Short mmCIF file of C-alpha atoms in Angstrom, two decimals:
data_model
loop_
_atom_site.label_atom_id
_atom_site.label_comp_id
_atom_site.label_asym_id
_atom_site.label_seq_id
_atom_site.Cartn_x
_atom_site.Cartn_y
_atom_site.Cartn_z
CA MET A 1 59.42 -59.94 -17.75
CA LYS A 2 60.39 -57.18 -19.89
CA LYS A 3 62.49 -58.07 -23.40
CA ILE A 4 64.95 -56.17 -25.16
CA GLY A 5 65.42 -56.90 -28.32
CA ILE A 6 68.00 -56.25 -31.68
CA LEU A 7 67.03 -56.39 -35.01
CA PHE A 8 70.49 -56.28 -37.28
CA GLY A 9 71.60 -57.23 -40.99
CA GLN A 10 75.02 -57.78 -41.23
CA GLU A 11 76.73 -56.80 -38.36
CA ASN A 12 78.70 -59.34 -36.32
CA SER A 13 80.44 -58.10 -33.59
CA PHE A 14 77.73 -55.45 -32.06
CA PRO A 15 74.25 -57.12 -31.26
CA GLN A 16 75.85 -59.98 -30.06
CA ALA A 17 77.65 -58.11 -27.47
CA PHE A 18 74.71 -56.24 -26.49
CA VAL A 19 72.52 -58.87 -25.78
CA ASP A 20 75.20 -60.93 -24.09
CA ARG A 21 75.95 -57.17 -21.51
CA ILE A 22 72.16 -56.82 -21.27
CA ASN A 23 72.02 -60.18 -19.96
CA GLN A 24 74.26 -60.06 -17.72
CA LYS A 25 73.48 -57.37 -15.54
CA ALA A 26 70.64 -59.53 -14.63
CA GLU A 27 68.32 -56.75 -14.29
CA LYS A 28 64.90 -58.03 -12.81
CA ASN A 29 62.70 -58.96 -15.15
CA ILE A 30 65.11 -57.93 -18.26
CA SER A 31 66.43 -60.33 -21.03
CA ALA A 32 67.86 -59.21 -24.33
CA GLU A 33 67.49 -61.23 -27.42
CA PHE A 34 67.52 -61.26 -31.29
CA VAL A 35 64.45 -60.24 -32.36
CA ARG A 36 62.45 -62.81 -33.78
CA ILE A 37 59.63 -62.01 -36.67
CA ASP A 38 57.34 -64.63 -37.54
CA LYS A 39 54.13 -62.53 -38.35
CA VAL A 40 52.98 -59.61 -38.78
CA MET A 41 49.00 -58.82 -37.97
CA GLN A 42 48.01 -55.22 -38.02
CA ALA A 43 47.34 -53.45 -34.22
CA GLU A 44 48.88 -56.85 -32.81
CA PRO A 45 52.48 -56.10 -30.27
CA LEU A 46 55.75 -57.20 -31.25
CA ASP A 47 55.91 -58.63 -27.42
CA TYR A 48 59.05 -56.64 -26.67
CA ALA A 49 59.54 -53.47 -24.48
CA VAL A 50 62.27 -52.15 -26.58
CA ILE A 51 63.88 -53.29 -29.88
CA ILE A 52 67.08 -51.42 -30.99
CA ASP A 53 66.78 -51.09 -35.16
CA ARG A 54 69.81 -51.41 -37.08
CA ILE A 55 68.34 -52.49 -40.25
CA SER A 56 65.35 -51.48 -41.45
CA GLN A 57 66.61 -48.64 -43.08
CA ASP A 58 67.63 -51.13 -45.45
CA VAL A 59 64.34 -53.59 -45.75
CA PRO A 60 60.98 -51.44 -45.94
CA PHE A 61 59.29 -54.49 -44.42
CA TYR A 62 60.96 -54.51 -40.85
CA ARG A 63 60.13 -50.46 -40.92
CA ALA A 64 56.54 -51.58 -41.31
CA ALA A 65 56.60 -53.41 -38.76
CA LEU A 66 58.57 -51.82 -36.68
CA LYS A 67 55.32 -48.82 -36.90
CA ASN A 68 53.08 -51.57 -35.76
CA ALA A 69 55.31 -52.35 -33.04
CA ALA A 70 55.10 -48.66 -32.17
CA ILE A 71 51.82 -47.76 -32.10
CA CYS A 72 51.17 -50.90 -29.79
CA GLY A 73 53.66 -49.98 -27.18
CA THR A 74 56.81 -50.61 -28.04
CA ALA A 75 60.10 -48.16 -27.69
CA VAL A 76 61.88 -48.40 -31.39
CA ILE A 77 65.32 -46.84 -30.88
CA ASN A 78 65.93 -45.14 -33.38
CA ASN A 79 61.90 -43.70 -33.76
CA PRO A 80 60.79 -44.83 -37.21
CA PHE A 81 58.19 -42.59 -38.04
CA TRP A 82 60.93 -40.12 -37.67
CA TRP A 83 63.21 -41.45 -39.69
CA SER A 84 61.30 -42.49 -42.16
CA ALA A 85 60.36 -38.87 -42.96
CA ASP A 86 64.22 -37.73 -42.07
CA GLU A 87 66.78 -36.48 -44.44
CA LYS A 88 70.28 -34.54 -44.62
CA PHE A 89 68.97 -31.38 -46.43
CA PHE A 90 66.36 -31.03 -43.95
CA ASN A 91 68.72 -31.60 -41.36
CA ASN A 92 71.37 -28.68 -42.81
CA ALA A 93 68.35 -26.69 -43.25
CA LEU A 94 67.27 -26.96 -39.08
CA ALA A 95 70.74 -26.78 -38.00
CA VAL A 96 71.05 -23.27 -39.31
CA LYS A 97 67.79 -22.29 -37.87
CA ILE A 98 69.00 -23.63 -34.16
CA GLY A 99 72.54 -22.00 -34.40
CA VAL A 100 74.43 -24.84 -35.29
CA PRO A 101 77.25 -24.40 -38.15
CA VAL A 102 77.37 -26.47 -41.53
CA PRO A 103 78.20 -26.25 -45.14
CA LYS A 104 76.69 -24.08 -47.20
CA THR A 105 74.02 -26.60 -48.98
CA VAL A 106 71.63 -26.31 -52.27
CA ILE A 107 69.57 -29.23 -53.40
CA LEU A 108 69.27 -30.23 -57.25
CA PRO A 109 66.15 -31.89 -58.74
CA SER A 110 67.34 -35.26 -60.00
CA LYS A 111 68.73 -34.76 -64.06
CA GLU A 112 66.47 -37.98 -64.73
CA LEU A 113 62.37 -38.13 -64.10
CA PRO A 114 61.45 -40.34 -62.09
CA ASP A 115 59.25 -43.50 -63.30
CA ASP A 116 55.77 -42.48 -63.96
CA THR A 117 56.50 -38.48 -64.28
CA THR A 118 57.06 -36.42 -67.79
CA ASP A 119 57.19 -33.25 -69.24
CA LYS A 120 54.97 -32.19 -67.34
CA SER A 121 55.30 -32.74 -64.22
CA PHE A 122 57.75 -30.33 -63.45
CA ARG A 123 56.33 -27.25 -64.72
CA ASN A 124 56.82 -25.36 -61.63
CA LEU A 125 60.17 -26.01 -62.21
CA ALA A 126 62.60 -23.35 -63.98
CA TYR A 127 64.90 -24.29 -67.01
CA PRO A 128 67.47 -23.55 -66.69
CA LEU A 129 68.12 -23.37 -63.13
CA ASP A 130 69.36 -20.55 -61.88
CA TRP A 131 73.10 -22.29 -62.03
CA ASP A 132 76.05 -18.99 -61.81
CA GLY A 133 73.30 -18.27 -58.40
CA ILE A 134 73.74 -22.13 -56.74
CA PHE A 135 77.79 -22.20 -58.04
CA ASN A 136 78.12 -18.18 -56.59
CA TYR A 137 76.26 -19.51 -53.77
CA VAL A 138 78.47 -22.49 -52.98
CA GLY A 139 81.84 -22.20 -54.48
CA PHE A 140 84.14 -24.98 -55.63
CA PRO A 141 85.59 -26.94 -54.78
CA ALA A 142 82.44 -28.41 -53.47
CA TYR A 143 81.12 -32.13 -52.66
CA MET A 144 77.63 -33.78 -54.28
CA LYS A 145 76.30 -36.79 -53.03
CA PRO A 146 72.05 -37.48 -52.32
CA PHE A 147 69.74 -35.64 -50.01
CA ASP A 148 68.55 -39.38 -48.50
CA GLY A 149 71.72 -41.18 -48.67
CA GLY A 150 74.67 -42.68 -46.75
CA GLY A 151 77.36 -44.68 -46.46
CA TRP A 152 79.65 -42.51 -49.14
CA LYS A 153 77.31 -43.72 -51.61
CA GLU A 154 76.92 -41.95 -54.86
CA VAL A 155 79.48 -39.01 -53.40
CA TYR A 156 81.64 -36.92 -56.08
CA LYS A 157 84.05 -34.02 -55.57
CA LEU A 158 83.87 -31.39 -58.10
CA GLU A 159 86.34 -29.06 -59.16
CA ASP A 160 84.56 -26.65 -61.25
CA LYS A 161 81.46 -26.33 -63.37
CA GLU A 162 82.65 -28.48 -65.90
CA ASP A 163 83.24 -30.74 -63.38
CA PHE A 164 79.83 -30.95 -62.02
CA PHE A 165 77.99 -30.89 -65.13
CA ASP A 166 80.10 -34.00 -65.86
CA LYS A 167 79.30 -35.82 -62.71
CA TYR A 168 75.81 -34.71 -62.28
CA ASN A 169 74.85 -36.39 -66.07
CA LYS A 170 74.99 -39.16 -64.44
CA THR A 171 73.37 -38.85 -61.58
CA LYS A 172 70.47 -40.37 -63.04
CA GLN A 173 67.15 -40.51 -60.87
CA TYR A 174 68.72 -39.16 -57.07
CA VAL A 175 68.11 -36.06 -55.44
CA MET A 176 71.04 -34.83 -55.08
CA MET A 177 72.58 -32.00 -52.51
CA LEU A 178 75.44 -29.97 -53.85
CA GLN A 179 77.37 -28.58 -50.72
CA GLU A 180 80.37 -26.47 -49.89
CA GLU A 181 84.03 -27.97 -48.94
CA VAL A 182 85.04 -27.64 -45.69
CA VAL A 183 89.14 -27.95 -45.34
CA PHE A 184 89.60 -28.94 -42.24
CA ASP A 185 92.02 -28.97 -39.47
CA ASP A 186 90.49 -31.27 -37.67
CA TYR A 187 87.46 -34.01 -37.87
CA PHE A 188 85.46 -35.30 -34.83
CA ARG A 189 82.97 -38.43 -34.95
CA CYS A 190 80.77 -38.36 -32.34
CA TYR A 191 78.87 -40.92 -30.78
CA CYS A 192 75.32 -40.01 -29.19
CA ILE A 193 72.91 -42.02 -26.71
CA GLY A 194 69.60 -41.26 -25.62
CA GLY A 195 70.92 -37.41 -26.04
CA LYS A 196 72.80 -37.26 -23.29
CA HIS A 197 75.97 -39.81 -23.63
CA VAL A 198 78.15 -38.57 -25.63
CA ARG A 199 81.48 -40.18 -27.05
CA ILE A 200 84.05 -37.69 -28.59
CA MET A 201 86.37 -39.32 -31.14
CA GLN A 202 88.85 -38.02 -33.35
CA TYR A 203 88.74 -38.89 -36.92
CA GLU A 204 90.48 -39.30 -40.12
CA PRO A 205 87.88 -39.78 -43.32
CA ARG A 206 90.66 -39.50 -45.39
CA ASN A 207 92.84 -42.73 -43.89
CA PRO A 208 91.34 -46.51 -45.01
CA HIS A 209 88.46 -47.18 -42.90
CA HIS A 210 89.69 -49.73 -40.62
CA LEU A 211 92.21 -46.80 -39.57
CA ARG A 212 89.76 -43.47 -39.14
CA TYR A 213 90.35 -43.81 -35.23
CA GLU A 214 94.14 -43.82 -35.64
CA HIS A 215 94.60 -40.52 -36.79
CA GLY A 216 98.07 -38.85 -34.84
CA LYS A 217 96.95 -35.63 -33.81
CA ALA A 218 97.35 -34.39 -31.36
CA PRO A 219 94.72 -33.85 -28.18
CA ALA A 220 91.99 -30.63 -28.89
CA ALA A 221 91.32 -27.91 -26.69
CA LYS A 222 88.57 -28.56 -24.05
CA LYS A 223 87.26 -25.31 -25.86
CA LEU A 224 86.16 -26.81 -28.89
CA LEU A 225 85.54 -30.33 -27.21
CA ASP A 226 83.01 -28.66 -25.50
CA THR A 227 81.59 -26.53 -28.42
CA VAL A 228 81.79 -29.99 -29.71
CA LYS A 229 79.43 -31.64 -27.23
CA ASP A 230 76.65 -28.88 -26.39
CA TYR A 231 76.20 -28.94 -30.77
CA VAL A 232 75.73 -33.14 -30.44
CA ILE A 233 73.25 -32.85 -28.16
CA LYS A 234 71.10 -29.93 -29.34
CA LEU A 235 71.03 -31.86 -32.70
CA ASN A 236 69.96 -35.16 -31.26
CA GLN A 237 67.78 -33.27 -29.01
CA PHE A 238 65.71 -31.13 -31.60
CA LEU A 239 66.30 -34.41 -34.43
CA GLY A 240 64.77 -37.03 -31.71
CA TYR A 241 67.19 -39.87 -32.07
CA ASP A 242 67.81 -42.32 -29.12
CA PHE A 243 71.11 -43.45 -30.95
CA ASN A 244 73.23 -41.58 -33.72
CA THR A 245 76.32 -39.68 -34.53
CA VAL A 246 77.68 -36.60 -35.75
CA GLU A 247 80.73 -35.40 -37.33
CA PHE A 248 82.16 -32.23 -37.56
CA ALA A 249 84.77 -31.02 -39.47
CA ILE A 250 86.87 -28.07 -37.78
CA ARG A 251 87.97 -25.12 -39.95
CA ASP A 252 89.50 -22.09 -38.28
CA GLY A 253 88.57 -23.48 -35.13
CA ILE A 254 84.41 -23.81 -36.31
CA PRO A 255 82.81 -27.05 -35.71
CA TYR A 256 80.82 -27.76 -39.05
CA ALA A 257 78.29 -30.50 -38.59
CA ILE A 258 78.81 -32.55 -41.75
CA ASP A 259 76.61 -35.71 -41.19
CA PHE A 260 74.16 -35.62 -38.31
CA CYS A 261 71.65 -38.37 -40.14
CA ASN A 262 72.58 -41.92 -39.19
CA PRO A 263 69.53 -44.37 -38.03
CA ALA A 264 72.11 -47.12 -37.38
CA PRO A 265 75.60 -45.63 -37.12
CA ASP A 266 78.60 -47.85 -37.40
CA ALA A 267 79.54 -49.69 -33.86
CA GLU A 268 81.47 -52.31 -35.14
CA VAL A 269 85.17 -53.46 -33.17
CA THR A 270 86.66 -53.95 -35.53
CA SER A 271 85.80 -50.39 -37.81
CA VAL A 272 85.67 -48.47 -34.28
CA GLY A 273 88.11 -49.72 -32.22
CA GLN A 274 88.10 -52.12 -28.76
CA GLU A 275 87.40 -48.61 -26.30
CA ASN A 276 84.98 -47.05 -28.09
CA PHE A 277 83.11 -50.58 -28.63
CA GLU A 278 83.36 -50.90 -25.26
CA TRP A 279 81.44 -47.58 -24.51
CA VAL A 280 79.06 -47.77 -27.09
CA VAL A 281 77.69 -51.17 -26.05
CA GLU A 282 78.05 -50.94 -22.54
CA THR A 283 76.04 -47.35 -23.05
CA ALA A 284 73.56 -48.93 -25.17
CA ALA A 285 72.82 -51.51 -23.21
CA ASP A 286 72.10 -48.91 -19.91
CA TYR A 287 70.28 -46.77 -21.99
CA ALA A 288 67.94 -49.95 -23.32
CA ILE A 289 67.32 -50.79 -20.00
CA GLU A 290 66.65 -47.40 -19.06
CA ARG A 291 63.72 -47.78 -21.70
CA ALA A 292 62.91 -50.87 -20.82
CA LYS A 293 61.47 -50.22 -17.43
CA LYS A 294 60.29 -47.04 -18.22
CA GLN A 295 58.32 -48.35 -20.97
CA LYS A 296 54.02 -48.78 -20.25
CA GLY A 297 52.18 -51.08 -22.67
CA GLY A 298 49.99 -49.83 -25.23
CA LEU A 299 51.06 -45.97 -25.13
CA ASP A 300 53.91 -44.07 -27.28
CA ASN A 301 56.96 -45.03 -26.03
CA LEU A 302 59.02 -43.02 -28.32
CA THR A 303 61.54 -40.12 -28.42
CA TRP A 304 60.08 -36.96 -30.85
CA GLY A 305 62.61 -34.35 -31.28
CA GLU A 306 62.20 -30.92 -30.37
CA PHE A 307 61.44 -29.88 -34.12
CA VAL A 308 58.63 -31.81 -33.83
CA LYS A 309 56.99 -30.81 -30.39
CA THR A 310 57.32 -27.63 -30.75
CA SER A 311 55.67 -28.22 -34.44
CA ALA A 312 52.48 -29.81 -32.59
CA ALA A 313 52.03 -27.33 -29.99
CA LYS A 314 52.73 -24.14 -32.24
CA THR A 315 55.74 -22.34 -29.94
CA PRO A 316 58.28 -21.10 -31.81
CA LEU A 317 61.64 -23.77 -32.87
CA VAL A 318 64.31 -21.20 -31.53
CA SER A 319 62.46 -20.24 -28.21
CA VAL A 320 63.37 -24.28 -27.29
CA LYS A 321 66.80 -24.56 -25.20
CA ALA A 322 67.50 -28.20 -25.21
CA LYS A 323 69.06 -28.73 -21.70
CA PRO A 324 69.31 -32.29 -20.40
CA ALA A 325 69.52 -33.03 -16.59
CA LYS A 326 72.39 -35.04 -16.82
CA VAL A 327 75.19 -34.85 -19.70
CA ASP A 328 77.96 -37.76 -19.83
CA VAL A 329 80.83 -36.96 -22.08
CA SER A 330 83.80 -39.20 -22.80
CA VAL A 331 86.62 -38.13 -25.44
CA THR A 332 89.04 -40.95 -26.93
CA LYS A 333 92.98 -41.30 -26.40
CA VAL A 334 94.03 -43.01 -29.10
CA ASP A 335 98.37 -44.02 -28.60
CA HIS A 336 98.68 -47.04 -30.99
CA PRO A 337 96.81 -47.81 -33.77
CA ILE A 338 93.65 -50.20 -34.35
CA GLU A 339 95.38 -52.48 -35.71
CA THR A 340 97.06 -53.22 -32.56
CA GLU A 341 93.84 -53.18 -30.28
CA GLY A 342 94.69 -56.66 -28.90
CA LYS A 343 98.04 -57.00 -28.97
CA VAL A 344 98.34 -53.57 -26.91
CA LYS A 345 95.41 -54.20 -24.45
CA LYS A 346 97.89 -58.28 -23.73
CA GLU A 347 100.37 -56.04 -23.42
CA LYS A 348 98.79 -53.99 -20.33
CA VAL A 349 97.71 -56.94 -18.70
CA VAL A 350 101.04 -58.60 -18.97
CA LYS A 351 102.42 -55.05 -17.47
CA ALA A 352 99.46 -55.18 -14.71
CA LYS A 353 100.40 -59.10 -13.45
CA LYS A 354 103.96 -58.35 -13.40
CA ALA A 355 103.19 -54.66 -11.43
CA ALA A 356 100.92 -56.66 -8.80
CA LYS A 357 103.80 -59.07 -7.96
CA MET A 358 106.45 -56.61 -7.35
#
């Protein structure tokens, strides 16, 4: 029997639905459960063919345990070695190299000295930095955020130089990015599972969290959606993520990738809505089963992106073309507020029953 486990923290709906969906499928010799760890011994397996990781980004102990499980043959989703090394500034640089538009971005040293360092630790850093060159490149308004952060933590909108220095002086030991503002006409948040299953969701990040998928905008043009799909596939195959979200801001018809480093993207029904939730549960369950069937004990069963592969092979990065054998793409169609999801679903059932009696 091959076991699929899910490791999670404060989530409620997704982990239980994921486990239930796999077990309902009743695949021969495959079952799913919540991961349980009572000890971690070096080079000893955790007895799972596949583990879906939803929490180790916040718990270093789990991250170490997953790396140990991976070296013993567990297929960990997402690859704990890669995302531990990954961060947003590198992602932007990679996007530029593979031809995906991103906002102009620079990285900044922390305002305060890191622990156990002194001024001498920064003798290679110019004082002052070329602030005029930085500001002329990025422009204002701009956004400042941690180069490896998430969840909209420590994110600042900046109107001018004075505003920048006022906020920057409060960033403590955070290493920050300064990024141009992209004033967008439309916005998309896209799930990508397995580097081939894509769910494109029109999104409004300026709405309250529970209403961000209720955008009230006209459906996007097919040409734009095709471009978004191509960029989603390319980014995830080069990065090597199995389960990720990519966000795009559309300016003058061009999709700019804004955020595409999410080792445990939000999948709770209360925020993404019932239809998106159903898609991610079903797709994640099918993909986990697929990985369990392919998993071979004692071997490396992780996903490694094209960036790592080309680096190891000493081949040019841009010569690689991400072409999955088969791409599965779906697009959301919102015709009601998220908070009325249950009511709408009930009304549809009633109408269907009435139609059946006619």
